[in-house]
Short mmCIF file of C-alpha atoms in Angstrom, two decimals:
data_model
loop_
_atom_site.label_atom_id
_atom_site.label_comp_id
_atom_site.label_asym_id
_atom_site.label_seq_id
_atom_site.Cartn_x
_atom_site.Cartn_y
_atom_site.Cartn_z
CA UNK A 211 22.63 105.03 3.02
CA UNK A 212 24.07 103.87 6.41
CA UNK A 213 22.06 105.51 9.31
CA UNK A 214 23.57 106.91 12.37
CA UNK A 215 22.19 107.64 15.90
CA UNK A 216 22.29 110.99 17.70
CA UNK A 217 25.19 109.65 19.85
CA UNK A 218 27.23 109.00 16.90
CA UNK A 219 29.64 111.84 17.41
CA UNK A 220 30.21 110.88 21.08
CA UNK A 221 31.13 107.12 19.84
CA UNK A 222 33.73 108.31 17.67
CA UNK A 223 34.91 110.65 20.03
CA UNK A 224 35.43 108.03 22.73
CA UNK A 225 37.31 106.03 19.95
CA UNK A 226 34.67 103.18 19.40
CA UNK A 227 35.25 100.39 16.97
CA UNK A 228 32.07 101.03 14.70
CA UNK A 229 30.41 98.67 12.31
CA UNK A 230 27.27 98.31 10.50
CA UNK A 231 24.37 96.83 12.24
CA UNK A 232 20.94 96.42 10.97
CA UNK A 233 21.49 99.39 8.68
CA UNK A 234 22.94 101.72 11.44
CA UNK A 235 26.66 102.26 12.15
CA UNK A 236 26.81 101.16 15.85
CA UNK A 237 29.78 100.93 18.48
CA UNK A 238 30.95 97.37 18.49
CA UNK A 239 33.33 98.13 21.45
CA UNK A 240 35.19 101.11 22.91
CA UNK A 241 38.12 99.57 24.64
CA UNK A 242 37.58 95.76 24.78
CA UNK A 243 34.62 93.74 24.66
CA UNK A 244 35.56 91.76 28.02
CA UNK A 245 36.46 95.07 29.95
CA UNK A 246 32.98 96.40 29.16
CA UNK A 247 31.47 93.32 29.80
CA UNK A 248 32.94 93.13 33.40
CA UNK A 249 32.27 96.71 33.92
CA UNK A 250 28.57 95.87 33.17
CA UNK A 251 28.47 92.86 35.76
CA UNK A 252 30.43 94.43 38.34
CA UNK A 253 29.53 98.36 38.12
CA UNK A 254 27.74 99.93 35.16
CA UNK A 255 27.94 100.51 31.39
CA UNK A 256 26.15 102.83 29.08
CA UNK A 257 24.94 101.51 25.73
CA UNK A 258 23.48 103.39 23.01
CA UNK A 259 20.93 101.09 21.43
CA UNK A 260 18.86 103.78 19.58
CA UNK A 261 19.15 101.38 16.50
CA UNK A 262 15.96 99.55 17.87
CA UNK A 263 12.39 100.08 16.56
CA UNK A 264 9.64 101.46 18.50
CA UNK A 265 5.84 101.43 17.50
CA UNK A 266 3.01 103.15 19.00
CA UNK A 267 -0.36 101.41 18.63
CA UNK A 268 -3.43 103.47 19.66
CA UNK A 269 -7.10 103.50 19.41
CA UNK A 270 -10.02 101.90 21.20
CA UNK A 271 -9.11 98.58 20.18
CA UNK A 272 -5.40 98.93 20.18
CA UNK A 273 -5.33 95.81 22.71
CA UNK A 274 -7.16 93.52 20.15
CA UNK A 275 -4.49 94.31 17.49
CA UNK A 276 -1.51 93.77 19.81
CA UNK A 277 -3.32 90.45 20.90
CA UNK A 278 -3.50 89.21 17.56
CA UNK A 279 -0.05 89.69 16.48
CA UNK A 280 1.78 88.79 19.64
CA UNK A 281 2.04 85.39 21.36
CA UNK A 282 1.93 86.47 25.28
CA UNK A 283 -1.10 87.75 26.95
CA UNK A 284 -1.14 91.61 26.81
CA UNK A 285 -4.61 91.86 28.27
CA UNK A 286 -2.81 91.05 31.75
CA UNK A 287 -0.63 94.21 31.50
CA UNK A 288 -1.70 97.37 33.43
CA UNK A 289 -0.51 100.89 32.69
CA UNK A 290 3.09 100.98 33.59
CA UNK A 291 4.08 97.37 32.74
CA UNK A 292 6.07 95.69 29.98
CA UNK A 293 6.04 92.34 28.72
CA UNK A 294 8.56 90.15 26.69
CA UNK A 295 6.52 88.69 23.77
CA UNK A 296 6.97 87.54 20.19
CA UNK A 297 5.34 87.81 16.75
CA UNK A 298 4.72 84.70 14.78
CA UNK A 299 3.52 83.91 11.37
CA UNK A 300 0.59 81.42 10.51
CA UNK A 301 3.02 78.28 10.79
CA UNK A 302 4.21 79.56 14.13
CA UNK A 303 7.73 80.90 13.09
CA UNK A 304 9.08 83.74 14.77
CA UNK A 305 8.96 87.01 13.03
CA UNK A 306 10.42 88.94 15.86
CA UNK A 307 10.62 88.91 19.67
CA UNK A 308 9.63 92.23 21.20
CA UNK A 309 8.58 94.24 24.34
CA UNK A 310 5.21 95.36 24.62
CA UNK A 311 4.70 98.41 27.01
CA UNK A 312 1.15 99.25 28.42
CA UNK A 313 0.94 102.82 28.29
CA UNK A 314 -2.88 103.23 28.56
CA UNK A 315 -4.70 99.86 29.23
CA UNK A 316 -6.58 98.94 26.03
CA UNK A 317 -5.90 102.31 24.11
CA UNK A 318 -2.21 102.92 23.79
CA UNK A 319 0.82 100.41 23.83
CA UNK A 320 4.23 100.70 22.64
CA UNK A 321 6.30 97.77 20.80
CA UNK A 322 10.05 97.56 20.94
CA UNK A 323 11.22 95.58 18.12
CA UNK A 324 14.60 94.73 16.60
CA UNK A 325 16.17 97.20 14.41
CA UNK A 326 16.52 94.71 11.41
CA UNK A 327 12.90 94.05 11.55
CA UNK A 328 11.22 97.47 11.90
CA UNK A 329 9.89 97.88 8.06
CA UNK A 330 8.82 94.10 8.16
CA UNK A 331 6.96 94.21 11.40
CA UNK A 332 5.19 97.51 10.86
CA UNK A 333 3.87 96.11 7.49
CA UNK A 334 2.90 92.76 9.18
CA UNK A 335 1.28 94.74 11.88
CA UNK A 336 -0.56 97.03 9.35
CA UNK A 337 -1.75 94.39 7.61
CA UNK A 338 -3.24 92.56 10.30
CA UNK A 339 -4.93 95.89 11.67
CA UNK A 340 -8.71 94.98 11.49
CA UNK A 341 -9.32 97.24 14.33
CA UNK A 342 -8.84 100.71 13.11
CA UNK A 343 -5.96 101.25 15.41
CA UNK A 344 -3.34 104.05 14.67
CA UNK A 345 0.09 102.25 13.94
CA UNK A 346 2.91 104.91 14.42
CA UNK A 347 6.57 104.04 13.75
CA UNK A 348 8.32 106.37 15.93
CA UNK A 349 11.77 104.53 15.62
CA UNK A 350 13.65 107.31 13.80
CA UNK A 351 13.12 110.20 16.16
CA UNK A 352 13.39 107.84 19.35
CA UNK A 353 16.49 107.55 21.27
CA UNK A 354 17.24 104.54 23.63
CA UNK A 355 20.05 104.29 26.00
CA UNK A 356 20.40 101.20 28.44
CA UNK A 357 22.27 101.94 31.55
CA UNK A 358 23.09 98.65 33.00
CA UNK A 359 24.71 97.02 36.18
CA UNK A 360 24.42 97.24 39.81
CA UNK A 361 25.15 100.89 40.05
CA UNK A 362 23.10 102.04 37.20
CA UNK A 363 20.13 103.45 39.58
CA UNK A 364 22.79 105.28 41.67
CA UNK A 365 23.92 106.95 38.60
CA UNK A 366 20.41 107.78 37.32
CA UNK A 367 18.80 108.57 40.58
CA UNK A 368 20.16 112.19 41.04
CA UNK A 369 18.00 113.20 37.75
CA UNK A 370 14.62 111.89 38.50
CA UNK A 371 11.98 112.10 41.17
CA UNK A 372 11.16 108.40 40.75
CA UNK A 373 12.28 106.12 43.43
CA UNK A 374 14.26 103.92 41.08
CA UNK A 375 14.67 101.27 43.70
CA UNK A 376 10.99 100.72 43.88
CA UNK A 377 10.63 100.20 40.20
CA UNK A 378 10.28 96.44 39.77
CA UNK A 379 11.55 94.49 36.98
CA UNK A 380 9.46 94.88 33.74
CA UNK A 381 7.93 98.02 34.97
CA UNK A 382 8.28 101.59 33.60
CA UNK A 383 7.21 105.36 34.36
CA UNK A 384 6.70 108.05 31.99
CA UNK A 385 8.40 111.10 33.67
CA UNK A 386 10.74 113.84 33.09
CA UNK A 387 14.50 113.55 33.09
CA UNK A 388 16.74 116.94 33.07
CA UNK A 389 13.94 118.98 32.11
CA UNK A 390 13.10 116.67 28.97
CA UNK A 391 9.66 115.02 28.75
CA UNK A 392 8.46 112.76 28.43
CA UNK A 393 11.03 110.11 29.02
CA UNK A 394 10.03 106.75 29.73
CA UNK A 395 12.25 105.05 32.36
CA UNK A 396 12.02 101.30 32.19
CA UNK A 397 13.30 98.32 34.30
CA UNK A 398 14.35 96.43 31.44
CA UNK A 399 17.42 95.25 29.68
CA UNK A 400 19.35 92.53 27.94
CA UNK A 401 22.05 91.95 30.37
CA UNK A 402 20.77 90.24 33.37
CA UNK A 403 22.99 92.81 35.48
CA UNK A 404 20.03 95.04 36.36
CA UNK A 405 19.31 98.94 35.59
CA UNK A 406 17.22 100.79 33.29
CA UNK A 407 16.53 101.54 29.86
CA UNK A 408 15.60 105.20 28.73
CA UNK A 409 13.41 106.20 25.67
CA UNK A 410 13.17 109.77 24.69
CA UNK A 411 12.69 111.88 21.69
CA UNK A 412 15.60 113.51 20.35
CA UNK A 413 14.49 117.30 20.37
CA UNK A 414 16.10 120.31 22.09
CA UNK A 415 19.48 118.35 22.41
CA UNK A 416 17.97 115.91 24.66
CA UNK A 417 20.34 113.14 23.36
CA UNK A 418 23.59 115.23 24.01
CA UNK A 419 22.28 116.54 27.51
CA UNK A 420 21.23 113.30 28.70
CA UNK A 421 24.45 111.46 27.55
CA UNK A 422 26.77 114.00 29.07
CA UNK A 423 24.81 113.96 32.35
CA UNK A 424 24.86 110.18 32.59
CA UNK A 425 28.86 109.68 31.47
CA UNK A 426 29.45 112.46 33.93
CA UNK A 427 27.51 111.21 36.89
CA UNK A 428 29.09 107.36 35.80
CA UNK A 429 32.37 108.51 36.59
CA UNK A 430 32.39 107.87 40.46
CA UNK A 431 31.16 104.44 39.73
CA UNK A 432 33.82 103.71 36.97
CA UNK A 433 30.97 103.43 34.54
CA UNK A 434 32.19 102.32 31.14
CA UNK A 435 30.69 102.91 27.68
CA UNK A 436 29.55 99.47 26.44
CA UNK A 437 29.18 98.25 22.76
CA UNK A 438 27.18 95.79 21.21
CA UNK A 439 29.69 93.49 21.44
CA UNK A 440 29.64 93.30 25.16
CA UNK A 441 25.72 93.41 25.10
CA UNK A 442 25.96 90.10 23.24
CA UNK A 443 28.13 88.42 25.60
CA UNK A 444 26.23 89.49 28.25
CA UNK A 445 22.90 88.29 27.21
CA UNK A 446 24.57 85.13 26.00
CA UNK A 447 25.56 84.52 29.47
CA UNK A 448 22.05 84.83 30.35
CA UNK A 449 20.79 82.55 27.75
CA UNK A 450 18.61 85.44 26.12
CA UNK A 451 17.84 84.70 22.47
CA UNK A 452 18.82 87.17 19.47
CA UNK A 453 16.97 87.32 16.56
CA UNK A 454 18.68 86.15 13.66
CA UNK A 455 20.54 83.51 15.75
CA UNK A 456 18.30 81.65 18.01
CA UNK A 457 15.01 83.28 16.42
CA UNK A 458 14.10 83.34 12.78
CA UNK A 459 10.97 82.30 10.63
CA UNK A 460 12.03 78.78 10.55
CA UNK A 461 12.13 78.50 14.32
CA UNK A 462 9.03 78.46 16.72
CA UNK A 463 8.84 79.90 20.14
CA UNK A 464 8.27 76.58 21.71
CA UNK A 465 11.54 75.08 20.16
CA UNK A 466 13.36 78.51 21.39
CA UNK A 467 12.52 77.69 25.04
CA UNK A 468 9.87 80.60 24.77
CA UNK A 469 6.96 78.56 25.62
CA UNK A 470 6.70 80.86 28.58
CA UNK A 471 5.53 83.73 26.38
CA UNK A 472 3.02 81.73 24.26
CA UNK A 473 -0.44 82.08 25.99
CA UNK A 474 -3.11 79.51 24.67
CA UNK A 475 -6.20 81.41 26.60
CA UNK A 476 -6.24 83.94 23.50
CA UNK A 477 -6.19 83.85 19.93
CA UNK A 478 -3.16 85.15 18.16
CA UNK A 479 -1.57 84.64 14.64
CA UNK A 480 0.11 81.23 14.70
CA UNK A 481 -1.68 79.59 17.49
CA UNK A 482 -3.35 76.64 15.75
CA UNK A 483 0.24 75.51 14.33
CA UNK A 484 1.80 76.17 17.71
CA UNK A 485 -1.06 74.26 19.62
CA UNK A 486 -0.52 71.39 17.11
CA UNK A 487 3.43 71.42 17.67
CA UNK A 488 2.79 71.47 21.39
CA UNK A 489 0.59 68.34 21.23
CA UNK A 490 3.08 66.54 18.83
CA UNK A 491 6.13 67.46 20.83
CA UNK A 492 9.17 69.44 19.40
CA UNK A 493 11.90 67.48 17.25
CA UNK A 494 14.54 69.96 18.09
CA UNK A 495 15.31 72.43 21.37
CA UNK A 496 17.43 75.11 22.06
CA UNK A 497 19.99 74.51 24.67
CA UNK A 498 22.94 76.06 26.45
CA UNK A 499 26.49 74.07 26.26
CA UNK A 500 29.98 74.96 27.61
CA UNK A 501 32.83 73.72 25.96
CA UNK A 502 35.44 71.57 28.09
CA UNK A 503 38.09 71.93 25.43
CA UNK A 504 39.80 74.95 23.80
CA UNK A 505 37.55 76.68 20.88
CA UNK A 506 35.06 79.05 20.71
CA UNK A 507 31.58 77.90 19.24
CA UNK A 508 30.42 80.21 16.30
CA UNK A 509 27.05 80.51 14.59
CA UNK A 510 26.42 77.58 12.09
CA UNK A 511 29.19 75.19 13.54
CA UNK A 512 27.76 71.42 13.78
CA UNK A 513 26.81 70.09 17.10
CA UNK A 514 27.60 66.23 17.05
CA UNK A 515 26.90 63.23 19.27
CA UNK A 516 29.69 61.58 20.80
CA UNK A 517 29.94 59.13 18.00
CA UNK A 518 30.26 62.35 15.62
CA UNK A 519 26.72 62.20 14.02
CA UNK A 520 25.30 65.44 13.17
CA UNK A 521 22.43 66.46 15.82
CA UNK A 522 22.20 70.11 15.44
CA UNK A 523 23.97 73.26 14.82
CA UNK A 524 25.38 76.36 16.87
CA UNK A 525 23.24 79.50 16.91
CA UNK A 526 25.41 81.81 19.01
CA UNK A 527 28.69 81.28 21.03
CA UNK A 528 31.78 83.30 22.52
CA UNK A 529 33.99 83.30 25.36
CA UNK A 530 32.21 84.07 28.61
CA UNK A 531 34.06 86.74 30.50
CA UNK A 532 32.27 86.13 33.77
CA UNK A 533 32.82 82.22 33.44
CA UNK A 534 36.06 82.46 32.06
CA UNK A 535 35.28 79.68 29.42
CA UNK A 536 33.54 79.15 25.97
CA UNK A 537 29.69 78.95 26.14
CA UNK A 538 27.34 78.63 23.05
CA UNK A 539 23.54 78.37 22.50
CA UNK A 540 22.22 75.94 19.49
CA UNK A 541 19.59 73.68 18.52
CA UNK A 542 19.78 69.97 19.12
CA UNK A 543 17.43 66.90 18.37
CA UNK A 544 15.17 66.80 21.93
CA UNK A 545 16.83 63.70 22.80
CA UNK A 546 20.37 65.39 23.59
CA UNK A 547 18.70 68.35 25.26
CA UNK A 548 19.17 67.17 28.99
CA UNK A 549 21.58 69.07 31.00
CA UNK A 550 25.09 67.37 31.53
CA UNK A 551 24.40 65.43 28.03
CA UNK A 552 28.17 65.24 26.40
CA UNK A 553 28.12 66.63 23.02
CA UNK A 554 30.84 67.94 20.46
CA UNK A 555 31.13 71.18 18.57
CA UNK A 556 32.82 70.75 15.16
CA UNK A 557 35.08 73.53 15.24
CA UNK A 558 37.39 73.85 11.86
CA UNK A 559 37.81 70.08 11.19
CA UNK A 560 38.30 69.13 14.80
CA UNK A 561 35.56 67.71 17.13
CA UNK A 562 35.56 69.62 20.42
CA UNK A 563 34.18 68.34 23.56
CA UNK A 564 31.26 70.13 25.10
CA UNK A 565 28.38 69.52 27.56
CA UNK A 566 24.83 70.65 27.51
CA UNK A 567 23.98 73.28 30.43
CA UNK A 568 21.05 74.44 32.09
CA UNK A 569 20.34 78.44 31.28
CA UNK A 570 20.95 80.81 32.36
CA UNK A 571 24.71 79.98 32.24
CA UNK A 572 25.24 82.79 35.06
CA UNK A 573 23.34 81.65 37.85
CA UNK A 574 22.12 84.15 40.61
CA UNK A 575 24.49 84.61 43.19
CA UNK B 9 48.92 102.80 16.69
CA UNK B 10 52.49 101.52 16.52
CA UNK B 11 54.35 100.42 13.20
CA UNK B 12 57.82 99.72 14.13
CA UNK B 13 60.31 100.76 11.46
CA UNK B 14 62.50 97.61 11.85
CA UNK B 15 59.72 95.25 11.03
CA UNK B 16 58.58 93.99 7.61
CA UNK B 17 54.66 93.50 7.09
CA UNK B 18 52.46 91.27 5.26
CA UNK B 19 48.86 92.75 3.98
CA UNK B 20 47.38 89.91 6.00
CA UNK B 21 48.78 91.90 9.19
CA UNK B 22 51.73 89.79 10.32
CA UNK B 23 55.02 91.42 11.10
CA UNK B 24 58.18 89.40 10.74
CA UNK B 25 61.81 90.33 12.51
CA UNK B 26 64.54 89.05 10.89
CA UNK B 27 67.60 87.71 12.94
CA UNK B 28 70.05 86.20 10.58
CA UNK B 29 68.49 82.97 8.93
CA UNK B 30 65.76 82.73 11.64
CA UNK B 31 62.87 85.13 12.12
CA UNK B 32 60.15 86.16 14.78
CA UNK B 33 56.47 86.42 13.56
CA UNK B 34 53.25 87.83 15.04
CA UNK B 35 50.38 89.95 14.23
CA UNK B 36 50.30 93.76 14.12
CA UNK B 37 49.07 96.42 16.34
CA UNK B 38 46.28 97.14 13.81
CA UNK B 39 45.08 93.44 13.67
CA UNK B 40 44.99 92.95 17.48
CA UNK B 41 42.98 96.20 17.63
CA UNK B 42 40.56 94.91 14.87
CA UNK B 43 40.10 91.34 16.55
CA UNK B 44 39.58 92.73 19.84
CA UNK B 45 40.08 90.53 23.03
CA UNK B 46 42.22 87.47 22.04
CA UNK B 47 41.23 84.48 24.15
CA UNK B 48 42.96 81.60 22.38
CA UNK B 49 46.15 81.24 19.95
CA UNK B 50 46.14 77.80 18.22
CA UNK B 51 49.32 77.00 16.49
CA UNK B 52 49.28 73.18 15.72
CA UNK B 53 52.19 73.41 13.01
CA UNK B 54 55.38 72.98 15.24
CA UNK B 55 58.45 71.73 13.16
CA UNK B 56 56.59 71.97 9.71
CA UNK B 57 57.90 73.75 6.82
CA UNK B 58 55.17 75.83 5.31
CA UNK B 59 54.96 78.08 2.21
CA UNK B 60 54.52 81.75 2.26
CA UNK B 61 50.90 82.56 2.66
CA UNK B 62 50.14 79.23 4.07
CA UNK B 63 48.15 79.17 7.43
CA UNK B 64 50.15 78.35 10.46
CA UNK B 65 47.28 78.65 13.02
CA UNK B 66 44.33 80.63 14.20
CA UNK B 67 43.61 83.30 16.55
CA UNK B 68 40.05 83.38 18.40
CA UNK B 69 38.74 86.88 19.80
CA UNK B 70 35.56 87.13 21.42
CA UNK B 71 33.88 88.21 18.29
CA UNK B 72 35.73 86.57 15.63
CA UNK B 73 38.14 83.78 14.52
CA UNK B 74 41.05 84.83 12.14
CA UNK B 75 43.83 82.56 10.45
CA UNK B 76 47.35 83.04 10.93
CA UNK B 77 49.56 83.15 7.59
CA UNK B 78 53.33 82.75 7.06
CA UNK B 79 54.76 85.89 5.80
CA UNK B 80 57.66 84.05 3.84
CA UNK B 81 58.29 80.35 3.61
CA UNK B 82 59.86 78.72 6.65
CA UNK B 83 59.95 75.97 9.22
CA UNK B 84 58.55 76.69 12.61
CA UNK B 85 61.42 76.01 15.17
CA UNK B 86 59.33 77.63 18.05
CA UNK B 87 55.95 78.54 19.48
CA UNK B 88 55.61 81.52 21.93
CA UNK B 89 54.92 79.21 25.07
CA UNK B 90 53.35 81.89 27.20
CA UNK B 91 50.11 82.33 24.61
CA UNK B 92 48.66 79.12 25.89
CA UNK B 93 48.00 80.43 29.19
CA UNK B 94 48.03 84.36 28.42
CA UNK B 95 46.71 84.83 25.02
CA UNK B 96 46.01 88.44 25.96
CA UNK B 97 49.66 89.28 25.53
CA UNK B 98 49.05 89.76 21.95
CA UNK B 99 46.50 92.44 22.63
CA UNK B 100 48.96 94.03 25.15
CA UNK B 101 52.34 93.88 23.41
CA UNK B 102 51.77 92.66 19.97
CA UNK B 103 55.29 93.44 18.70
CA UNK B 104 57.21 92.05 21.93
CA UNK B 105 55.84 89.46 24.33
CA UNK B 106 52.66 88.72 22.05
CA UNK B 107 55.00 87.13 19.40
CA UNK B 108 53.74 84.06 17.91
CA UNK B 109 56.34 82.02 16.23
CA UNK B 110 59.95 81.75 15.42
CA UNK B 111 60.91 80.40 11.80
CA UNK B 112 63.91 79.38 10.13
CA UNK B 113 63.75 80.99 6.74
CA UNK B 114 63.75 78.79 3.54
CA UNK B 115 64.00 81.47 1.06
CA UNK B 116 65.31 84.78 2.40
CA UNK B 117 64.66 86.48 -1.06
CA UNK B 118 60.91 86.26 -0.17
CA UNK B 119 61.84 89.11 2.37
CA UNK B 120 61.95 91.44 -0.09
CA UNK B 121 58.30 90.99 -1.34
CA UNK B 122 57.29 92.17 1.95
CA UNK B 123 56.05 95.70 3.25
CA UNK B 124 57.88 98.20 4.81
CA UNK B 125 56.34 100.23 7.93
CA UNK B 126 55.45 103.01 5.91
CA UNK B 127 53.72 101.03 3.25
CA UNK B 128 52.08 98.97 5.69
CA UNK B 129 50.71 102.04 7.49
CA UNK B 130 49.26 103.42 4.19
CA UNK B 131 47.44 100.03 3.46
CA UNK B 132 45.45 100.16 6.63
CA UNK B 133 44.83 103.81 6.35
CA UNK B 134 46.71 105.44 9.34
#
């Protein structure tokens, strides 16, 4: 049975083009992916991403469990800090990428995981819980809205006492919003456009009230409702990995360019395998590329060298609305991973010229 | 959503407007909405005679790529020159400025196999 979020009726009323995504019927776009994308880059956009999963890990040794199952160093986090991380299996492959929220140092953490992996992640964490920690899956009752873009803080500010401009990237506050509490306001997102994400429980019509307040407050800023289509093109311009595309159990974080979230000063599942790979060097590497001829790269298309020899494959691709050209991510043999290396993408029986490009595609202005 | 009465339709979401022994072909309003923002229209088959249902090109949207199919057998005599620079015309005006090809009909009797506006509308559930 396909699930819906508490905002489903609003999506329908707004004329959203809906599709199944990770077991949920979610809005892909309302009017146009490119319009929504540009609204987020230039003004603001509101995304319902309530399909994402949330776990609370609680107990005197909660930190030990988080440290064991994730690759980044959660011990560095103080209350109110968040951290991008991933979970790896014994051979170092990526089970999921996630955000770790430190709610109470040592004792209470929230892990935010991909919707498609909720059940598997939960089982994996419970299976490795040798620390008597409480692992609570709060995914079903938790709403998550992403308010993103340069005007996002202006839109939210009238509803909260928190001085949003002073909330640094990857910090969060547990506060009240429109009389609902707790609401977790987090300076995170998946767009590179700035803004916040709001986590709250859907009780006493919180979902309805908050959605209506934000859409009303967004009007003077010409905020748009934005779907998963724009979310995908926005993250792609930033070179952010998407699970099921750049990340899967056969890929290690080192290959995916996520070495910066793998910390060697602590133990975690998969560390010996990753250490070995680090010493031996990686055979393939995730790169960004842009096409210099027409075409759109899509997942699983072959990447070729200039002689036509296969050297890798595309993991994501689209037309970049901000750069007005086709871009993509993919794995190539390490020798081809340097920026400016000419490559070709095999698009339906044609070799289309492309060039390896440093990430993010969208440079900070 | 629009389904002009004077056009014929295919289950693959093309429309065809017949003018004597030639015809204009494009994709339907429903199709452009399903595809979303169209960024390329690639029609490499100028001058070729193609069978009904044969692919004559592809349309690339941000999210997906889709083949374009001949509604009936014919020879491609013209490709909309504006789609190269302005593929968004297909989204903006699918039955007008977003037309794709003009063909010379090889077998006009095949037109009888196509759908009328009402039948097509039922097919796409509107």
